[in-house]
Coordinates of C-alpha atoms and ligand atoms in Angstrom, one line a residue:
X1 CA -114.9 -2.6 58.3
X2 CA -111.4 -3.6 58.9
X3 CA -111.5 -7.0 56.1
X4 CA -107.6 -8.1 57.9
X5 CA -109.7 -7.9 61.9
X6 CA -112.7 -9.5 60.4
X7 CA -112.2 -13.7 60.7
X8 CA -115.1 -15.0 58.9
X9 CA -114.0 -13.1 56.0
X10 CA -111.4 -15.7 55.8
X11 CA -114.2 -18.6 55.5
X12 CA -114.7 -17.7 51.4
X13 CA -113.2 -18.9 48.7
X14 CA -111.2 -15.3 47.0
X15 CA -109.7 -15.7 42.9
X16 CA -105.9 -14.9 43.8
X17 CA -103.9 -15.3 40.9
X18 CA -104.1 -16.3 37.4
X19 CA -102.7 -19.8 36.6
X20 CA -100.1 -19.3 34.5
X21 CA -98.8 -16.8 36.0
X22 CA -97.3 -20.2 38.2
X23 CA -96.0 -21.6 35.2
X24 CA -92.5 -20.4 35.9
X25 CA -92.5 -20.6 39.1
X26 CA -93.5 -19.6 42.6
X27 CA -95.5 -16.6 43.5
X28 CA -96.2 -14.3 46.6
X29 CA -99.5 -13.0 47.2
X30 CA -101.3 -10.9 50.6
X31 CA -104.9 -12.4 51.2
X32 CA -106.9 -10.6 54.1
X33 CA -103.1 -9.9 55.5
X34 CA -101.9 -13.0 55.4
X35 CA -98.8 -13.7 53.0
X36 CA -99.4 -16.8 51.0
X37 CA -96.7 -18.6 48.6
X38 CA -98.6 -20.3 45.6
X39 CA -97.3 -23.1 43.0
X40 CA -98.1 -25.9 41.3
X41 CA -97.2 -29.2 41.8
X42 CA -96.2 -31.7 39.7
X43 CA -99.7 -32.5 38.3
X44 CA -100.3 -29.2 38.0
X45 CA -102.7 -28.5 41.0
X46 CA -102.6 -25.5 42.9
X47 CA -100.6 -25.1 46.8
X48 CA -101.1 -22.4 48.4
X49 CA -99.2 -22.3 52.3
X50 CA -97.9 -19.3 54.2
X51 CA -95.2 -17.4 53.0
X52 CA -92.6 -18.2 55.8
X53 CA -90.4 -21.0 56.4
X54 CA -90.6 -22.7 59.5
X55 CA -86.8 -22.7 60.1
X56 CA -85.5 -19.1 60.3
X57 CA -88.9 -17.2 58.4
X58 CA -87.5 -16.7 55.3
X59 CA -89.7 -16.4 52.6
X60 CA -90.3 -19.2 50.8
X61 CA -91.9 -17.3 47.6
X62 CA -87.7 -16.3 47.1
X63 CA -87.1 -20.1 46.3
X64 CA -88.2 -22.5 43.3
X65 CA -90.4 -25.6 42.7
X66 CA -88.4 -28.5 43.3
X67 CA -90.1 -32.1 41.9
X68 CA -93.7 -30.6 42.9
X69 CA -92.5 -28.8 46.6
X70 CA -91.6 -25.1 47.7
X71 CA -88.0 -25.4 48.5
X72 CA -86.6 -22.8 51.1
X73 CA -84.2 -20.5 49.3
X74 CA -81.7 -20.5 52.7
X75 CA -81.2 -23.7 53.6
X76 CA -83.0 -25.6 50.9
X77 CA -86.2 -27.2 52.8
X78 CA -89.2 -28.5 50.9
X79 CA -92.5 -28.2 51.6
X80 CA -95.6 -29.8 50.0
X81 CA -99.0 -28.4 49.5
X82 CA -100.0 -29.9 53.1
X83 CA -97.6 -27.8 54.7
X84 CA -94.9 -30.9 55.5
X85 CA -91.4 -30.4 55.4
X86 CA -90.4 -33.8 53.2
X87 CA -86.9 -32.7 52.7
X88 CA -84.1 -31.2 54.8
X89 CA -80.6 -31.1 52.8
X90 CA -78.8 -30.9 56.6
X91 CA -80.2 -34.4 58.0
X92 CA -78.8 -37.7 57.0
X93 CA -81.3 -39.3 54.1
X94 CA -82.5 -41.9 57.3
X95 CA -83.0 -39.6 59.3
X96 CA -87.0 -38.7 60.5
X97 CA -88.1 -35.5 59.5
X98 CA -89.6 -34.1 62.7
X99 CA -93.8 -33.6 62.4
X100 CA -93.4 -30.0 64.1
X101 CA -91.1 -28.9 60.6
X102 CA -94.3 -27.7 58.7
X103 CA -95.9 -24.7 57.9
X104 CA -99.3 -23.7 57.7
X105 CA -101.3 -24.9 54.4
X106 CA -104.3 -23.3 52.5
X107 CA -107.1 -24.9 50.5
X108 CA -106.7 -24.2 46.6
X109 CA -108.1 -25.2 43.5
X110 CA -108.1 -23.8 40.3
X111 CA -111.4 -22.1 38.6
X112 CA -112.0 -19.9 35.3
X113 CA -108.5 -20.1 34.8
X114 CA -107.2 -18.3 38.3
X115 CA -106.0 -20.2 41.2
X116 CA -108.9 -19.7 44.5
X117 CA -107.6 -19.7 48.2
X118 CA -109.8 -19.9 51.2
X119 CA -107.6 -19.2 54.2
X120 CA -110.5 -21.3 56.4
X121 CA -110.5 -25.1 56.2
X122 CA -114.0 -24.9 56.0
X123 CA -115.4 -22.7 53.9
X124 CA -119.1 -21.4 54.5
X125 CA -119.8 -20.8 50.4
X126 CA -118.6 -22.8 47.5
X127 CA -116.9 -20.7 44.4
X128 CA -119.5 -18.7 42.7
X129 CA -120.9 -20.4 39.7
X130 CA -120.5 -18.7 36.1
X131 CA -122.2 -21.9 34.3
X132 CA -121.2 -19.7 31.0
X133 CA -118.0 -20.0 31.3
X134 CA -117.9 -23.4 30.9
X135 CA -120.5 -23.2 28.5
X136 CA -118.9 -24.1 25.2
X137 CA -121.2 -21.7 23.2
X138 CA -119.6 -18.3 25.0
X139 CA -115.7 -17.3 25.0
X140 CA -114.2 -15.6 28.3
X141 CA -112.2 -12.6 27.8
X142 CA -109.6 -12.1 30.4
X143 CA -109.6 -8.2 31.2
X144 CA -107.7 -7.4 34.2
X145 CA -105.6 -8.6 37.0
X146 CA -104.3 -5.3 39.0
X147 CA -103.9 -4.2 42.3
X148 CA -107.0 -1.5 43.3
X149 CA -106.1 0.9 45.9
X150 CA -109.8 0.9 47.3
X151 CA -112.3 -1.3 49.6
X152 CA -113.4 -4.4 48.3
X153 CA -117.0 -3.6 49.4
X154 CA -117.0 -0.2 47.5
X155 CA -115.8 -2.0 44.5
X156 CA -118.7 -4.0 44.9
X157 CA -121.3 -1.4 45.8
X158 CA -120.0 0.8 42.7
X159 CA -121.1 -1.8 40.3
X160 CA -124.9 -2.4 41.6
X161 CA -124.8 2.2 41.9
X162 CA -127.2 3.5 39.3
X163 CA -126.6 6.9 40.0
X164 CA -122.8 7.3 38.9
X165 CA -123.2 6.1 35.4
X166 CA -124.1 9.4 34.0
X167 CA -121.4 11.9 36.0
X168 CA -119.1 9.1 35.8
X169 CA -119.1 7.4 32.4
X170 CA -118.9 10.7 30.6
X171 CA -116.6 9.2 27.5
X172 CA -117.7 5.5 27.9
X173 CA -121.3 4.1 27.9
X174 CA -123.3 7.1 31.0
X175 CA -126.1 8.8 29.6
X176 CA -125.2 12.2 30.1
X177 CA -128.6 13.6 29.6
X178 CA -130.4 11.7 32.3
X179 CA -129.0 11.6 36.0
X180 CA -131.9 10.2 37.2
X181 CA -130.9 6.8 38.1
X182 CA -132.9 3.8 36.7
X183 CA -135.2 1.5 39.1
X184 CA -133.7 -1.8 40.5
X185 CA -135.3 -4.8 41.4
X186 CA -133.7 -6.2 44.2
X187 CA -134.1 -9.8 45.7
X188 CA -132.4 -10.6 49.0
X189 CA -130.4 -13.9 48.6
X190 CA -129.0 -16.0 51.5
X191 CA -125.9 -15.2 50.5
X192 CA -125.8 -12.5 48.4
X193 CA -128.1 -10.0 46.5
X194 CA -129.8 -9.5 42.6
X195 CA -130.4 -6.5 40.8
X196 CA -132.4 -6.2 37.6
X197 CA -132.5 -3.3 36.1
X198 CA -132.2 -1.2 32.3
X199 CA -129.8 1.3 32.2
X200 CA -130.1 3.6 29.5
X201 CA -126.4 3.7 27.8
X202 CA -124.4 5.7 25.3
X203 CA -122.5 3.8 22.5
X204 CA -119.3 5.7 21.6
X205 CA -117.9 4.2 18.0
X206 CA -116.0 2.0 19.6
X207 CA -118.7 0.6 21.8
X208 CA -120.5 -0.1 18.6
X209 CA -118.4 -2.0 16.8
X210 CA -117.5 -4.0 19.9
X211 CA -121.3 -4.6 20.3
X212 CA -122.0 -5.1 16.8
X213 CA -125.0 -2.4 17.5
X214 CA -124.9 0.6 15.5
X215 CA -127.3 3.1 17.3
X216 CA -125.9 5.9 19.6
X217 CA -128.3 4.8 22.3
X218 CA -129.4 1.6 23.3
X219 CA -130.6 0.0 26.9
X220 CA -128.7 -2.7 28.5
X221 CA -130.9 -5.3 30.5
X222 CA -128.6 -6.4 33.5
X223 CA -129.3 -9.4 36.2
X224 CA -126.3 -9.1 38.3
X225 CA -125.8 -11.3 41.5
X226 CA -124.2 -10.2 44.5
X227 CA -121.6 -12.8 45.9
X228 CA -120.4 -12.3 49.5
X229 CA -118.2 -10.8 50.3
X230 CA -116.6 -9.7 47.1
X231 CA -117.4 -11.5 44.0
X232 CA -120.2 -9.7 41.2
X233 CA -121.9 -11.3 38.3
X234 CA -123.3 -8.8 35.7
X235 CA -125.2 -10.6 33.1
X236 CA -126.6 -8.1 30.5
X237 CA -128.3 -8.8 27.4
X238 CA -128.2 -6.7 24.5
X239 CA -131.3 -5.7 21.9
X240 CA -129.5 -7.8 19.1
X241 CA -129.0 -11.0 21.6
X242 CA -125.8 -10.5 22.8
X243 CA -125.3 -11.8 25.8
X244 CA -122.3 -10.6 27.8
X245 CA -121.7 -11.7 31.9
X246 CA -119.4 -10.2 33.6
X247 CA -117.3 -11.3 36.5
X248 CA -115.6 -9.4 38.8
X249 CA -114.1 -9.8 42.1
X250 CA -112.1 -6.9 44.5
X251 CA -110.2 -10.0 46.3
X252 CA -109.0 -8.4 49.6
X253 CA -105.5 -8.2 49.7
X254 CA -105.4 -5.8 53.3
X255 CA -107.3 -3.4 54.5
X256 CA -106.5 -0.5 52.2
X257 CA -106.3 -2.7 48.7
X258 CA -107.7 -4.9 46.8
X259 CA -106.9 -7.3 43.6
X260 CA -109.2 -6.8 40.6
X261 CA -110.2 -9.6 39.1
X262 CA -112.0 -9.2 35.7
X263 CA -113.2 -11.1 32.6
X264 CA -116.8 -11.4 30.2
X265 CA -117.8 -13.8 29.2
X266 CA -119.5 -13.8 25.6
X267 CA -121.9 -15.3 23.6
X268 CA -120.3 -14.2 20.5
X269 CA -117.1 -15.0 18.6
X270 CA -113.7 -13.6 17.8
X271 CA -113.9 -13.6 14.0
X272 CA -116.9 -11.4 14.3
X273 CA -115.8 -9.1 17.3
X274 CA -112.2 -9.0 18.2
X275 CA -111.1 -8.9 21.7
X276 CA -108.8 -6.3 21.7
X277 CA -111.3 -3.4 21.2
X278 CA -113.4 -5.0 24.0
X279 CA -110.7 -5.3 26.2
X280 CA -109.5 -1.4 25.4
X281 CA -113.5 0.2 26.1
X282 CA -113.5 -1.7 29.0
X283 CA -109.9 -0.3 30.4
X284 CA -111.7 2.8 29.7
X285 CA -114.5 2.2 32.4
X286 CA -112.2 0.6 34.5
X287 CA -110.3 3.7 34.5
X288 CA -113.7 6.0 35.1
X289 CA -114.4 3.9 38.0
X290 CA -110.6 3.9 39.5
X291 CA -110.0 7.6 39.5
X292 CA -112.9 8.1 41.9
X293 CA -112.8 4.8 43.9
X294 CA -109.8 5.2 44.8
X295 CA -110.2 8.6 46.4
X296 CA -113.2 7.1 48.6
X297 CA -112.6 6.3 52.2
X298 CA -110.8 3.1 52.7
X299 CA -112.4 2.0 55.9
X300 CA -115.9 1.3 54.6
X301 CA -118.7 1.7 58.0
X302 CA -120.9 -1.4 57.8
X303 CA -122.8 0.9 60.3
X304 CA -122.8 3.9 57.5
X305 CA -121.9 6.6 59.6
X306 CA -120.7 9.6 58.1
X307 CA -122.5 8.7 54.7
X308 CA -125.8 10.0 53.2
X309 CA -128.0 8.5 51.1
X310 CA -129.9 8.1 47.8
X311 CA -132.8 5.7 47.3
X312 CA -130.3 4.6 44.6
X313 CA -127.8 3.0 47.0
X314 CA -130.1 0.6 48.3
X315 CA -128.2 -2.4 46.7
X316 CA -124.7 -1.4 49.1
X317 CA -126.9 -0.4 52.0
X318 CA -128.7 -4.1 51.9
X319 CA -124.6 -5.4 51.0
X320 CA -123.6 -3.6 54.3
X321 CA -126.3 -4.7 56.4
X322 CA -126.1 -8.4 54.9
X323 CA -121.9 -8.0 56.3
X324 CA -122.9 -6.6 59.4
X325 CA -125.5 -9.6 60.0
X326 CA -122.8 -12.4 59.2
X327 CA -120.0 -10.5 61.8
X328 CA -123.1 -10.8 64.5
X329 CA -124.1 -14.7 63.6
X330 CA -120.0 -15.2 64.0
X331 CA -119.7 -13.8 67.3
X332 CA -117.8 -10.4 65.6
X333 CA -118.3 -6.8 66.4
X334 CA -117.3 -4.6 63.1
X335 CA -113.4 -3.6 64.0
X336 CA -112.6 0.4 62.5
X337 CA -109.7 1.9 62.0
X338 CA -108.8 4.5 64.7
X339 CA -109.8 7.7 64.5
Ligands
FES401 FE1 -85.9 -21.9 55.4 FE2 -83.7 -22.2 56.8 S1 -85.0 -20.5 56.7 S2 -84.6 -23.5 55.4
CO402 CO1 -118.7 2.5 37.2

């Protein structure tokens, strides 16, 4: 699937950039192809339009805030977060700006800390609920914010695929013992998917301390949820009640990449478990998971042809066939690059 030829991609809301990463200004970003300029305006709320100036195209993420707008850095227009031009430096001060100098302007608001977009002005999901993370008892753990060269939708498949963990995982948390991947319990949603299932997992030293569980082997109870198109919730629950959820989101940035997104949320606290060595096991799965992903195909076949399968990759065979039903209810046939 082609995610830039798809349109009702565009109708979700996608986590694009972390929020103060705005604090000094204006930022660039590629959504589903389309270049986006994002700031903050003077009360600090999120605008998101394209990232071309009406005038002569250039591009507006070059310039600077100016009292809440996106000024132009060529002739110095400003835009607000509907898309108006309220300012043009050439015209006398009574002079009407004309309603044709605007560009086009994106829903945003901001959640867990990142600034969402949704490129459609009506947008067919709300953003996925983590109630945790608002949930004064737990503390989230930013992780990562990086550009993936890989599919969204194989991002997402990877993290519901019992059967890498072990050939994968070798020097993080696989079982190297067993490759016979763990049942699933799967529950169609409307918009999405859950998996429950208990991996058996390795604890390397590090994982132990980070855990505050010292046995070499332990199983980790997961209840993930499926967002469409590209948003995961892992929720896993540890033998000494540790509770850890983890977001993720591949936000598509074209058809070849896609911005990770990731954070956990936990139920326990700093003084007893420092972020740091959470954050550095986790780069290390991250980094399992990358050098493999990003070797897969790019273009990801809704329809599956040329893949085989396992009983294990029922979760991303239901995730492809749930895609492949929204492009039909939205008039779409599944666009592929050409051979
Ligand atoms: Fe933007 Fe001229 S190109 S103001
Ligand atoms: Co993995």
């Amino acid at each position: 699937m082609l995610v830039t030829q798809q349109p009702v991609l565009k109708r979700f809301w996608y986590p694009v950039i972390p929020v103060n990463h705005l604090q000094r200004g204006p930022k660039p970003f590629e959504l589903l192809g389309q270049r986006i300029v994002l700031w903050l305006d003077q009360a600090g709320n999120p605008a998101a339009v394209e990232d071309r100036c009406c005038h002569r195209t250039a591009q507006l993420s070059k310039g600077c805030v100016v009292e809440g707008t996106i000024q132009c850095p060529y002739h110095g227009w400003q835009f607000d977060g509907s898309g108006a031009c309220v300012k043009v430096p050439q015209l006398p001060a009574d002079e009407r700006i004309p309603g044709s100098y605007r560009v086009k302007a994106f829903q945003a608001q901001i959640r867990y800390d990142y600034v969402w977009v949704c490129l459609h002005d009506h947008p067919l999901q709300p953003i996925p609920d983590f109630p945790e993370a608002e949930d004064p008892g737990f503390r989230v753990i930013h992780h990562f914010y990086q550009r993936f060269p890989c599919s969204g939708l194989r991002m997402m498949e990877n993290l519901l695929d019992n059967a890498h963990f072990s050939i994968v995982h070798t020097k993080t948390f696989g079982d190297t013992s067993n490759p016979i991947p763990p049942q699933m319990e799967l529950e169609e949603l409307e918009w999405g998917l859950r998996a429950r299932t208990a991996i058996p997992a390795t604890n390397p030293p590090l994982q132990q301390k980070n855990l505050g569980i010292f046995e070499e082997k332990t199983v980790r109870y997961t209840d993930a949820t499926w967002f469409m198109p590209f948003v995961h919730r892992g929720r896993i629950t540890y033998p000494n009640g540790l509770i850890a959820v983890l977001f993720m989101a591949a936000t598509p940035i074209n058809d070849r990449e896609s911005q990770l997104v990731h954070f956990w949320i936990r139920s326990d606290r700093e003084e007893d478990i420092p972020a740091a060595g959470i954050i550095e096991f986790n780069r290390m799965v991250v980094q399992e998971d990358e050098a493999i992903l990003q070797t897969t195909d790019w273009d990801t076949p809704l329809s599956m042809d040329g893949e085989q399968h396992l009983a294990a990759d029922k979760p991303g065979i239901l995730m492809r066939r749930k895609l492949a039903a929204l492009l039909k209810a939205y008039g779409e046939t599944e666009q592929r690059r050409q051979a």
